[in-house]
Amino acid sequence: MNVGIAQGERNPNSSWLNSRGVWLTYIILLFVLHFILLSIPYITTPVAWTLTTTIHNICSFYLFHLVKGAPWETSDQGRARRFTFWEQIDNGVQWTGTRKFLQILPIILFFIASFYTKYDRTHFVINLATMLLAVVPKFPIFFGVRLFDINRY
Amino acid sequence: MGSSANQDNVASLATDFYSLLESFKETPFYHLLFEIFLVLTVLWLILFRKPRRIEKKLTEKEKQELIDEWQPEPLVPPVDANHPALNVRVLDGIVGKTIEIDGKKSLNFATFNFLNFVGNPRIADKAIQAVQKYGVGSCGPRGFYGTIDIHLELEERLAHFFNCEEGIIYSYGFSTVASIIPAYSKRNDILFVDEGVHYAIQKGVEASRSTVKWFRHNDISDLERLLAEQDIHDKKNPKKARTLRRFLIIEGLYMNYGDLCPLPRMVELKYQYKYRIFMDESVSFGTIGQTGRGVTEYYNIDRRKIDLISSSLEYSVGSIGGFAVGSSFVVDHQRLSAQGYCFSASLPPLLAAAAIEALNIMEEKDTTLCDTLMEKSKRLHRKLLDIKGYLIVGEDISPLKHLRLTNSQNTVARLEEIVEFAQTRGITITVARYLNDEHHLPEPSIRLILNVEMTDEELEFLCTVLQEARVKVTV
């Protein structure tokens, strides 16, 4: 991210997801997770897919919407201290490529998981719940919103 | 055998997939509807939401309007012939106890040369030796090949002088305190700052983007009021209060007023309201206290109670640069976070050598430099009080005093006349100048600096000249 560029980034958290190869790595890591789950015996394919989507969505909710600040010594005088990672991406500009990619990915996962679980009702409910958890907080109406003052300061 | 098993495997895979496709045909209706809705959402997200652009584009008409409106300004605007920039006074030689302006020698009561280290031959010799050993510049910031053993030695000596754990040096006195404050205090933190602080501290406070609460100069009751208000806020919102940091920014001896800060009470309040004290001792380093260790020595306060003491090497020490001393935990943070430390070239080794030699002189066993300075300041204060018509602002032990004319006669023009008259009689003094965007400018005054090597006769002469000037100006 900061390698080979002339200007310094005030908050690298805003731009590292735009770096070369990050989206592909994200998808590959998702598949690696899925293959690990498939290798465990007694987990059938439908269960493995539901587990993949669930683990992915819960982890992404925690990392994007619960953790605040940046793991760098940023030079923005602490402007990002109260913002979650999702709000810091691209310095708050909405509807950029990365944001759309990250928002559409759980939906695609939901399609794939529904297909492989043969549209079973229980799996549908679980997948739907986690998909909403991952997709809904990413809309711009929720920018800066902290429900019930949880995680506000 | 193997090939038929293979074929079976492939066949079983195919039937699995086929069964999946079959089940696709039997999807429940609500699910199909939901999936179509999601597909449309995805398409909408991809195609119909563009990132909002920040700058507006101007139309051709608007561009032409702006071009037509533009009036060129002259390259050189008309300037008054008496502008100081056009009447430069030329100094010759070392600006020490005496100063040679336009060929005439006069006594220097204008520059911050408290201990008369400027032009001191011992220090000059050591600096020349350092040039012969290290060259002239250090060629780099501290983190990138700019750290030389003499920097580390100076840091250790300063820490030892103040009996603190660690010291850190900067290459420019102004940027010392202006880098230190933003390194610790960030956007949502609270700074309690005295209104009379000098410009570098004001810039540091501005750069930190923190919430600033100014309290009246040296007014402890005002500070207590602000602290109590903040305390009420904190009690209403304890979760927010836990993420806030509070700092008190003060100077030891104020450059704009010449008086000491009420440090003991501020340290008491520190333990009551839980804030950290950052003290700038630019003027009081080397001048206040029995051995020149500053205001903490004068008030006999344990230096561990002050979180960070910063100062400039440009005043008493006669070198260039600045430093900060404190506990290792506090000072070490600046090595990566202070902009003036990381991103400026380090102090030239010859100036570091000069500073070390100045510390040597200050730490000599039987030195009475600081005692003498305090005595002379007291004597000068008494003499100045005897002159009618001047208002002396500042402590009696302070070598930095501000002189004002009484009541409404105190204008910059009159003070400039006094300065000019004094210059004709061989005394160089100066009117304290401030920048336009300074916060809470003090009233116009003449800033008198006492040099430790001024003799009594010279001080008498100064008072005589000031008296004559007063008479001349008010007539």
XYZ file of C-alpha atoms in Angstrom:
628
model
C 0.000 0.000 0.000
C 2.664 2.495 0.992
C 5.341 0.910 -1.128
C 6.458 2.702 -4.242
C 4.211 5.776 -3.937
C 5.397 9.329 -3.485
C 2.814 10.590 -1.017
C 2.090 9.057 2.352
C -1.356 7.798 3.203
C -2.860 9.461 6.236
C -4.786 6.371 7.186
C -3.697 3.197 5.324
C -6.892 1.502 6.481
C -8.784 3.504 3.878
C -6.896 2.226 0.870
C -5.398 -1.169 1.487
C -8.498 -2.987 0.214
C -8.016 -1.225 -3.118
C -4.549 -2.696 -3.519
C -3.565 -4.984 -6.304
C -4.799 -8.516 -5.804
C -6.710 -7.999 -2.572
C -10.133 -8.901 -3.965
C -8.808 -12.097 -5.536
C -7.025 -13.012 -2.293
C -10.267 -12.484 -0.415
C -12.113 -14.919 -2.673
C -9.286 -17.445 -2.550
C -9.190 -17.298 1.243
C -12.922 -17.898 1.308
C -12.459 -21.014 -0.817
C -9.587 -22.178 1.385
C -11.909 -21.898 4.378
C -14.505 -23.904 2.516
C -12.046 -26.634 1.561
C -10.859 -26.936 5.154
C -14.452 -27.360 6.248
C -15.062 -29.938 3.516
C -12.067 -31.954 4.672
C -13.554 -32.496 8.117
C -15.384 -35.837 8.108
C -19.083 -36.021 8.938
C -19.672 -32.556 7.454
C -21.741 -32.912 4.320
C -21.530 -30.457 1.441
C -24.684 -28.479 2.345
C -23.554 -28.151 5.973
C -20.079 -27.093 4.817
C -21.509 -24.347 2.633
C -23.778 -23.040 5.351
C -20.879 -23.077 7.774
C -18.687 -21.182 5.310
C -21.226 -18.454 4.789
C -21.994 -18.230 8.497
C -18.356 -18.009 9.563
C -17.586 -15.519 6.794
C -20.523 -13.268 7.605
C -20.004 -13.264 11.352
C -16.259 -12.569 11.002
C -16.907 -9.817 8.472
C -19.497 -8.202 10.737
C -17.051 -8.194 13.633
C -14.084 -6.911 11.631
C -15.928 -4.342 9.531
C -18.595 -3.063 11.905
C -17.497 -3.660 15.484
C -13.764 -2.955 15.547
C -12.958 0.764 15.579
C -9.806 2.686 14.725
C -6.838 1.530 12.697
C -3.890 -0.714 13.600
C -1.455 1.933 12.326
C 0.088 5.004 13.943
C -1.984 7.215 11.630
C -1.094 10.817 10.862
C -4.690 12.062 10.824
C -4.547 13.097 14.519
C -6.974 10.386 15.563
C -9.843 11.155 13.196
C -10.382 7.434 12.612
C -10.426 6.541 16.309
C -14.203 6.463 16.572
C -14.962 5.071 13.110
C -15.322 1.401 12.281
C -13.269 -0.150 9.515
C -16.224 -0.043 7.098
C -16.636 3.711 7.656
C -12.929 4.322 7.094
C -12.757 2.596 3.702
C -11.944 5.137 0.969
C -12.158 7.870 3.640
C -15.936 7.675 3.821
C -16.756 8.008 0.125
C -19.812 5.792 -0.529
C -20.495 3.419 -3.425
C -16.899 2.857 -4.459
C -15.754 -0.354 -6.128
C -14.456 -1.954 -2.946
C -17.608 -1.186 -1.007
C -19.818 -2.670 -3.723
C -17.610 -5.753 -3.957
C -17.764 -6.334 -0.208
C -21.509 -5.783 -0.134
C -22.292 -8.114 -3.059
C -20.052 -10.947 -1.895
C -22.313 -12.152 0.955
C -25.255 -12.107 -1.457
C -23.407 -14.309 -3.955
C -22.439 -16.611 -1.115
C -26.098 -16.805 -0.167
C -27.003 -17.880 -3.729
C -24.337 -20.565 -3.783
C -25.212 -21.826 -0.316
C -28.932 -21.994 -1.164
C -28.128 -23.979 -4.300
C -25.953 -26.494 -2.492
C -28.325 -26.941 0.435
C -31.153 -27.763 -1.935
C -33.263 -24.864 -0.587
C -33.840 -26.570 2.713
C -35.814 -24.330 5.096
C -33.486 -24.475 8.159
C -30.432 -23.721 6.081
C -32.337 -20.930 4.354
C -33.159 -19.261 7.656
C -29.576 -19.448 8.934
C -28.075 -18.214 5.681
C -30.609 -15.424 5.394
C -29.960 -14.209 8.924
C -26.197 -14.045 8.525
C -26.451 -12.530 5.068
C -28.600 -9.699 6.427
C -26.104 -9.257 9.262
C -23.321 -8.833 6.720
C -25.113 -6.760 4.072
C -27.478 -4.395 5.872
C -24.894 -2.452 7.994
C -23.006 -1.647 4.804
C -25.690 0.684 3.427
C -24.922 4.411 3.674
C -27.940 5.107 5.919
C -26.039 3.343 8.668
C -22.880 5.468 8.297
C -21.847 6.482 11.806
C -24.935 4.940 13.371
C -24.412 3.237 16.713
C -27.585 1.476 17.803
C -28.371 1.866 21.513
C -25.009 3.648 22.012
C -23.208 0.301 21.872
C -19.597 0.775 20.795
C -20.014 4.535 20.540
C -16.861 5.733 22.302
C -10.881 -52.548 -12.143
C -9.439 -49.115 -11.521
C -11.038 -47.571 -14.537
C -14.475 -48.846 -13.652
C -14.025 -47.471 -10.067
C -13.032 -44.155 -11.648
C -16.041 -44.216 -13.864
C -18.201 -44.973 -10.842
C -16.714 -41.983 -9.015
C -17.340 -39.706 -11.934
C -20.813 -41.114 -12.313
C -21.530 -40.537 -8.595
C -20.320 -36.937 -8.896
C -22.555 -36.452 -11.868
C -25.558 -37.855 -10.055
C -24.850 -35.610 -7.074
C -24.821 -32.565 -9.280
C -27.842 -33.790 -11.174
C -29.722 -34.187 -7.904
C -28.799 -30.615 -7.037
C -30.139 -29.396 -10.357
C -33.290 -31.425 -9.848
C -33.854 -29.817 -6.470
C -33.452 -26.432 -8.147
C -36.615 -27.225 -10.041
C -38.418 -27.854 -6.768
C -37.462 -24.661 -4.982
C -40.121 -23.278 -2.676
C -41.881 -20.275 -4.181
C -40.872 -17.721 -1.526
C -37.263 -18.692 -1.966
C -37.361 -18.161 -5.715
C -38.988 -14.776 -5.252
C -36.385 -13.781 -2.688
C -33.561 -14.844 -4.957
C -34.940 -12.808 -7.863
C -35.189 -9.813 -5.537
C -31.567 -10.319 -4.509
C -30.410 -10.593 -8.108
C -32.120 -7.303 -8.887
C -30.495 -5.718 -5.805
C -27.076 -6.875 -6.933
C -27.628 -5.467 -10.405
C -28.836 -2.200 -8.922
C -25.764 -1.980 -6.659
C -23.377 -2.628 -9.508
C -24.929 -0.465 -12.179
C -26.863 2.333 -10.591
C -24.747 3.539 -7.665
C -21.796 5.623 -8.646
C -19.340 7.099 -6.116
C -20.246 10.721 -5.469
C -17.690 13.144 -6.882
C -16.603 15.925 -4.570
C -15.586 18.732 -6.970
C -18.199 20.317 -9.188
C -17.432 20.793 -12.825
C -17.645 24.352 -14.121
C -19.507 25.070 -17.326
C -17.805 26.970 -20.143
C -19.887 30.035 -19.325
C -18.833 30.005 -15.686
C -15.207 29.572 -16.666
C -15.416 32.552 -19.036
C -17.047 34.654 -16.326
C -14.252 33.923 -13.915
C -11.654 34.757 -16.558
C -13.358 38.081 -17.347
C -13.625 39.048 -13.694
C -9.967 38.599 -12.970
C -7.893 41.723 -12.416
C -4.145 41.271 -12.336
C -2.373 42.643 -9.271
C 0.924 44.512 -9.620
C 4.013 42.390 -9.193
C 5.273 44.774 -6.531
C 2.475 46.487 -4.587
C 3.027 50.104 -3.529
C 4.874 50.157 -0.230
C 5.565 52.934 2.253
C 9.206 54.042 2.053
C 9.482 53.752 5.828
C 8.616 50.073 5.792
C 11.078 48.273 8.093
C 11.927 45.758 5.406
C 13.358 48.575 3.284
C 15.371 50.085 6.143
C 17.327 47.114 7.317
C 19.766 47.628 10.124
C 22.952 45.647 9.545
C 24.560 43.807 12.425
C 28.250 43.066 12.475
C 30.013 40.404 14.498
C 28.786 38.302 17.374
C 25.521 39.337 18.999
C 26.679 38.822 22.590
C 26.773 41.259 25.460
C 27.489 44.087 23.011
C 25.977 44.371 19.595
C 27.297 46.367 16.639
C 24.479 47.870 14.595
C 25.374 49.894 11.495
C 28.889 50.337 12.818
C 27.921 51.551 16.274
C 28.459 49.423 19.363
C 25.759 49.224 22.001
C 24.793 47.169 25.029
C 22.514 44.292 24.189
C 19.384 44.051 26.294
C 17.315 42.617 23.465
C 18.375 39.067 22.651
C 17.685 36.024 24.810
C 21.278 35.603 25.871
C 20.721 35.051 29.580
C 23.993 33.335 30.491
C 26.073 35.100 27.826
C 27.079 31.833 26.165
C 26.902 33.409 22.714
C 30.499 34.133 21.770
C 31.871 32.283 24.775
C 35.372 31.166 23.628
C 35.221 27.765 25.360
C 32.007 26.892 23.565
C 33.278 28.297 20.263
C 36.421 26.166 20.518
C 34.462 22.993 21.172
C 32.184 23.785 18.228
C 35.181 24.254 15.911
C 36.639 20.943 17.079
C 33.313 19.298 16.317
C 33.348 20.741 12.799
C 36.786 19.287 12.269
C 35.641 15.899 13.536
C 32.123 15.567 12.120
C 31.847 18.085 9.325
C 29.129 20.675 9.221
C 25.735 18.941 8.833
C 24.254 15.677 9.917
C 22.668 14.956 6.523
C 19.526 13.192 7.530
C 16.694 12.809 9.977
C 17.254 10.864 13.162
C 15.741 7.710 11.737
C 17.666 7.708 8.477
C 21.422 7.892 9.060
C 21.209 11.210 10.905
C 21.884 9.994 14.427
C 25.432 10.738 15.535
C 27.025 9.740 18.849
C 27.084 13.352 19.931
C 23.262 13.495 19.751
C 22.982 10.531 22.067
C 25.539 12.119 24.388
C 23.587 15.381 24.510
C 20.343 13.532 25.217
C 21.972 11.616 28.057
C 23.516 14.782 29.488
C 20.198 16.622 29.427
C 18.410 13.717 31.089
C 21.150 13.580 33.712
C 20.989 17.348 34.274
C 17.276 17.168 35.015
C 17.570 13.819 36.805
C 14.985 12.321 34.448
C 14.980 8.975 32.704
C 15.329 10.035 29.104
C 15.825 13.073 26.924
C 15.147 13.740 23.254
C 16.501 16.588 21.155
C 15.022 18.477 18.234
C 16.784 20.542 15.624
C 14.646 23.689 15.888
C 13.379 25.343 19.049
C 10.017 26.448 17.628
C 9.118 23.045 16.291
C 10.024 21.304 19.567
C 6.903 22.169 21.477
C 4.842 22.446 18.282
C 5.587 18.765 17.540
C 5.351 17.495 21.092
C 1.781 18.548 21.765
C 0.214 16.908 18.660
C 2.210 13.750 19.318
C 0.248 13.050 22.491
C -3.011 14.937 22.199
C -5.304 13.961 19.354
C -8.727 14.894 18.033
C -11.060 14.029 20.880
C -8.723 14.930 23.740
C -8.949 17.980 25.965
C -6.231 20.578 26.454
C -6.312 23.136 29.252
C -3.983 25.882 28.056
C -2.937 29.154 29.675
C -3.857 32.138 27.528
C -0.407 33.669 27.798
C 1.576 30.884 26.119
C 3.895 31.776 23.298
C 3.279 31.271 19.594
C 4.960 27.861 19.219
C 2.701 26.344 21.857
C -0.327 27.947 20.221
C 0.603 26.356 16.913
C 1.145 22.981 18.567
C -2.255 23.207 20.208
C -3.848 24.101 16.880
C -2.113 21.238 15.077
C -3.322 18.725 17.614
C -6.999 19.242 16.583
C -7.989 18.706 20.204
C -10.654 20.513 22.164
C -8.919 23.510 23.766
C -10.058 25.213 26.920
C -8.173 28.472 27.491
C -7.962 29.788 31.019
C -6.954 33.308 32.017
C -3.244 33.826 32.390
C -2.001 32.423 35.725
C -5.548 32.417 37.089
C -5.872 29.209 39.081
C -9.516 29.831 39.955
C -10.384 30.036 36.256
C -8.610 26.744 35.663
C -10.471 25.159 38.570
C -13.762 26.364 37.127
C -12.979 24.773 33.758
C -11.873 21.542 35.408
C -15.046 21.386 37.463
C -17.186 21.932 34.343
C -15.361 19.170 32.536
C -15.803 16.924 35.545
C -19.577 17.416 35.428
C -19.582 16.479 31.743
C -17.528 13.408 32.479
C -19.878 12.234 35.188
C -22.810 12.494 32.784
C -21.071 10.330 30.189
C -18.535 8.048 31.853
C -18.049 5.827 28.802
C -16.933 8.795 26.753
C -14.817 10.148 29.589
C -12.847 6.942 29.740
C -11.647 7.480 26.150
C -10.615 11.110 26.689
C -7.131 12.274 27.601
C -6.642 15.553 29.441
C -3.518 17.698 29.371
C -2.453 20.952 30.981
C -0.100 23.026 28.841
C 1.807 25.730 30.695
C 5.132 27.488 30.612
C 7.579 27.672 33.505
C 8.414 31.330 33.005
C 6.122 32.981 30.491
C 7.863 34.664 27.608
C 5.029 37.124 27.000
C 4.571 38.141 30.648
C 7.724 37.305 32.604
C 5.967 35.636 35.495
C 6.114 32.159 36.943
C 3.278 29.667 36.778
C 1.644 28.599 40.068
C 3.000 25.095 39.732
C 2.377 23.592 43.217
C -1.367 24.185 43.014
C -1.448 22.819 39.461
C 0.250 19.631 40.588
C -2.302 19.260 43.385
C -5.148 19.672 40.910
C -3.459 17.127 38.633
C -3.980 14.375 41.166
C -7.507 15.500 41.863
C -8.798 15.857 38.293
C -6.448 13.383 36.619
C -4.705 15.272 33.848
C -1.121 15.318 32.606
C 1.129 18.357 32.811
C 3.304 19.424 29.882
C 5.522 22.309 30.860
C 7.566 24.406 28.475
C 10.640 25.767 30.235
C 12.246 27.613 27.303
C 12.908 30.774 29.302
C 13.298 29.253 32.764
C 15.904 26.622 31.802
C 19.253 27.882 33.037
C 17.806 30.976 34.659
C 15.440 29.970 37.470
C 16.382 27.764 40.365
C 19.576 27.459 42.355
C 21.412 25.524 39.650
C 19.286 26.517 36.686
C 17.136 23.420 36.626
C 14.000 25.467 36.196
C 10.740 26.067 37.961
C 10.552 22.592 39.489
C 13.766 23.318 41.384
C 12.524 26.765 42.413
C 9.318 25.371 43.903
C 11.054 22.203 45.098
C 8.638 19.882 43.299
C 9.565 16.333 42.356
C 10.216 16.320 38.617
C 8.481 12.961 38.287
C 5.183 14.708 38.918
C 5.553 16.696 35.715
C 4.900 14.392 32.783
C 7.034 16.200 30.255
C 9.369 19.187 30.436
C 10.299 20.707 27.100
C 12.610 23.593 26.398
C 14.585 25.366 23.756
C 18.357 25.264 23.448
C 18.277 28.641 21.730
C 17.994 30.892 24.794
C 20.219 30.196 27.811
C 22.335 27.488 26.222
C 23.162 29.559 23.168
C 22.929 26.700 20.695
C 20.102 25.852 18.287
C 17.339 23.335 18.755
C 15.190 22.109 21.582
C 14.709 19.154 23.844
C 12.266 17.351 26.057
C 12.929 15.313 29.199
C 10.716 12.986 31.173
C 10.197 9.347 31.906
C 11.291 6.870 29.246
C 7.731 5.772 28.706
C 6.617 9.277 27.821
C 9.643 10.506 25.882
C 10.044 7.370 23.785
C 6.684 7.912 22.116
C 8.052 11.027 20.430
C 10.679 9.060 18.551
C 8.036 7.850 16.116
C 5.167 10.264 16.615
C 6.727 13.713 16.792
C 6.764 15.240 13.323
C 9.631 17.591 14.103
C 11.787 14.693 15.260
C 11.042 12.133 12.536
C 10.806 14.345 9.508
C 13.464 17.014 10.074
C 17.183 16.709 9.696
C 18.880 16.211 13.047
C 20.855 18.842 14.894
C 24.244 19.650 13.321
C 26.952 18.031 15.467
C 28.755 21.316 16.058
C 25.659 22.764 17.718
C 25.234 19.630 19.807
C 28.866 19.987 20.893
C 28.238 23.633 21.787
C 25.222 22.602 23.862
C 27.219 19.922 25.688
C 29.952 22.420 26.523
C 27.343 24.905 27.752
C 25.949 22.177 30.027
C 29.496 21.549 31.249
C 29.850 25.194 32.208
C 26.444 25.192 33.920
C 27.249 22.031 35.877
C 30.687 23.171 37.066
C 31.148 22.607 40.745
C 31.423 26.108 42.133
C 29.458 27.946 39.528
C 27.265 30.787 40.653
C 25.859 31.644 37.241
C 22.190 31.179 38.063
C 22.472 32.655 41.540
C 24.172 35.740 40.094
C 21.525 36.005 37.421
C 18.702 35.892 39.955
C 20.435 38.467 42.168
C 20.997 40.823 39.271
C 17.410 40.374 38.119
C 16.188 41.358 41.580
C 18.471 44.406 41.636
C 17.369 45.477 38.167
C 13.760 45.036 39.179
C 14.235 47.349 42.161
C 16.025 49.939 40.029
C 13.299 49.817 37.380
C 10.602 50.253 40.002
C 12.330 53.474 41.039
C 11.858 54.985 37.592
C 8.634 56.944 37.428
C 6.225 56.323 34.618
C 6.946 52.701 33.757
C 4.956 49.654 34.606
C 7.212 46.633 35.158
C 5.580 43.314 34.349
C 7.320 40.175 35.530
C 8.713 38.447 38.579
C 11.599 40.080 40.353
C 13.822 37.028 39.871
C 12.976 36.768 36.187
C 15.712 37.914 33.770
C 12.992 38.655 31.228
C 10.926 41.730 32.005
C 8.242 43.628 30.142
C 8.149 47.402 30.397
C 4.992 49.311 29.674
C 4.098 52.956 29.859
C 1.464 53.746 32.417
C -2.206 54.113 31.521
C -3.332 54.960 28.014
C 0.025 56.177 26.762
C 1.158 52.625 26.113
C 1.265 52.405 22.304
C 3.693 50.676 19.986
C 4.622 54.014 18.375
C 5.716 55.557 21.693
C 7.600 52.435 22.692
C 9.379 52.464 19.320
C 10.433 56.059 19.998
C 11.866 54.992 23.334
C 13.755 52.172 21.606
C 15.179 54.523 18.978
C 16.251 57.020 21.597
C 17.950 54.285 23.598
C 19.740 53.120 20.471
C 21.217 56.590 19.956
C 22.545 56.420 23.536
C 24.117 53.016 23.050
C 21.497 50.678 24.536
C 19.752 48.145 22.351
C 16.287 47.203 23.524
C 13.337 45.997 21.516
C 9.575 46.190 21.436
C 8.031 42.744 21.850
C 6.549 41.799 18.477
C 3.745 39.328 17.862
C 2.180 37.799 14.788
C -1.304 38.829 13.666
C -2.923 35.475 14.278
C -1.718 35.075 17.855
C -4.278 34.177 20.427
C -4.846 36.753 23.186
C -2.104 39.239 22.396
C -0.597 40.882 25.461
C -0.416 44.642 25.586
C 2.447 46.420 23.807
C 5.647 46.392 25.838
C 9.384 46.578 25.679
C 10.925 43.207 26.399
C 14.070 43.621 28.486
C 16.477 40.707 28.752
C 19.137 40.656 31.390
C 22.530 39.226 30.552
C 24.322 37.696 33.548
C 27.537 39.532 32.725
C 26.025 42.999 32.851
C 27.729 45.061 35.533
C 25.949 47.292 37.993
C 27.111 50.428 36.176
C 25.643 49.146 32.964
C 22.337 48.473 34.690
C 22.423 52.001 36.140
C 23.111 53.360 32.692
C 20.140 51.429 31.339
C 17.842 52.912 33.967
C 19.146 56.432 33.293
C 18.527 56.071 29.585
C 15.029 54.702 30.174
C 14.237 57.647 32.429
C 15.436 60.167 29.860
C 13.523 58.371 27.126
C 10.362 58.516 29.163
C 10.667 62.218 29.654
C 11.392 62.758 25.986
C 8.454 60.698 24.805
C 5.747 62.055 27.030
C 6.664 65.679 26.506
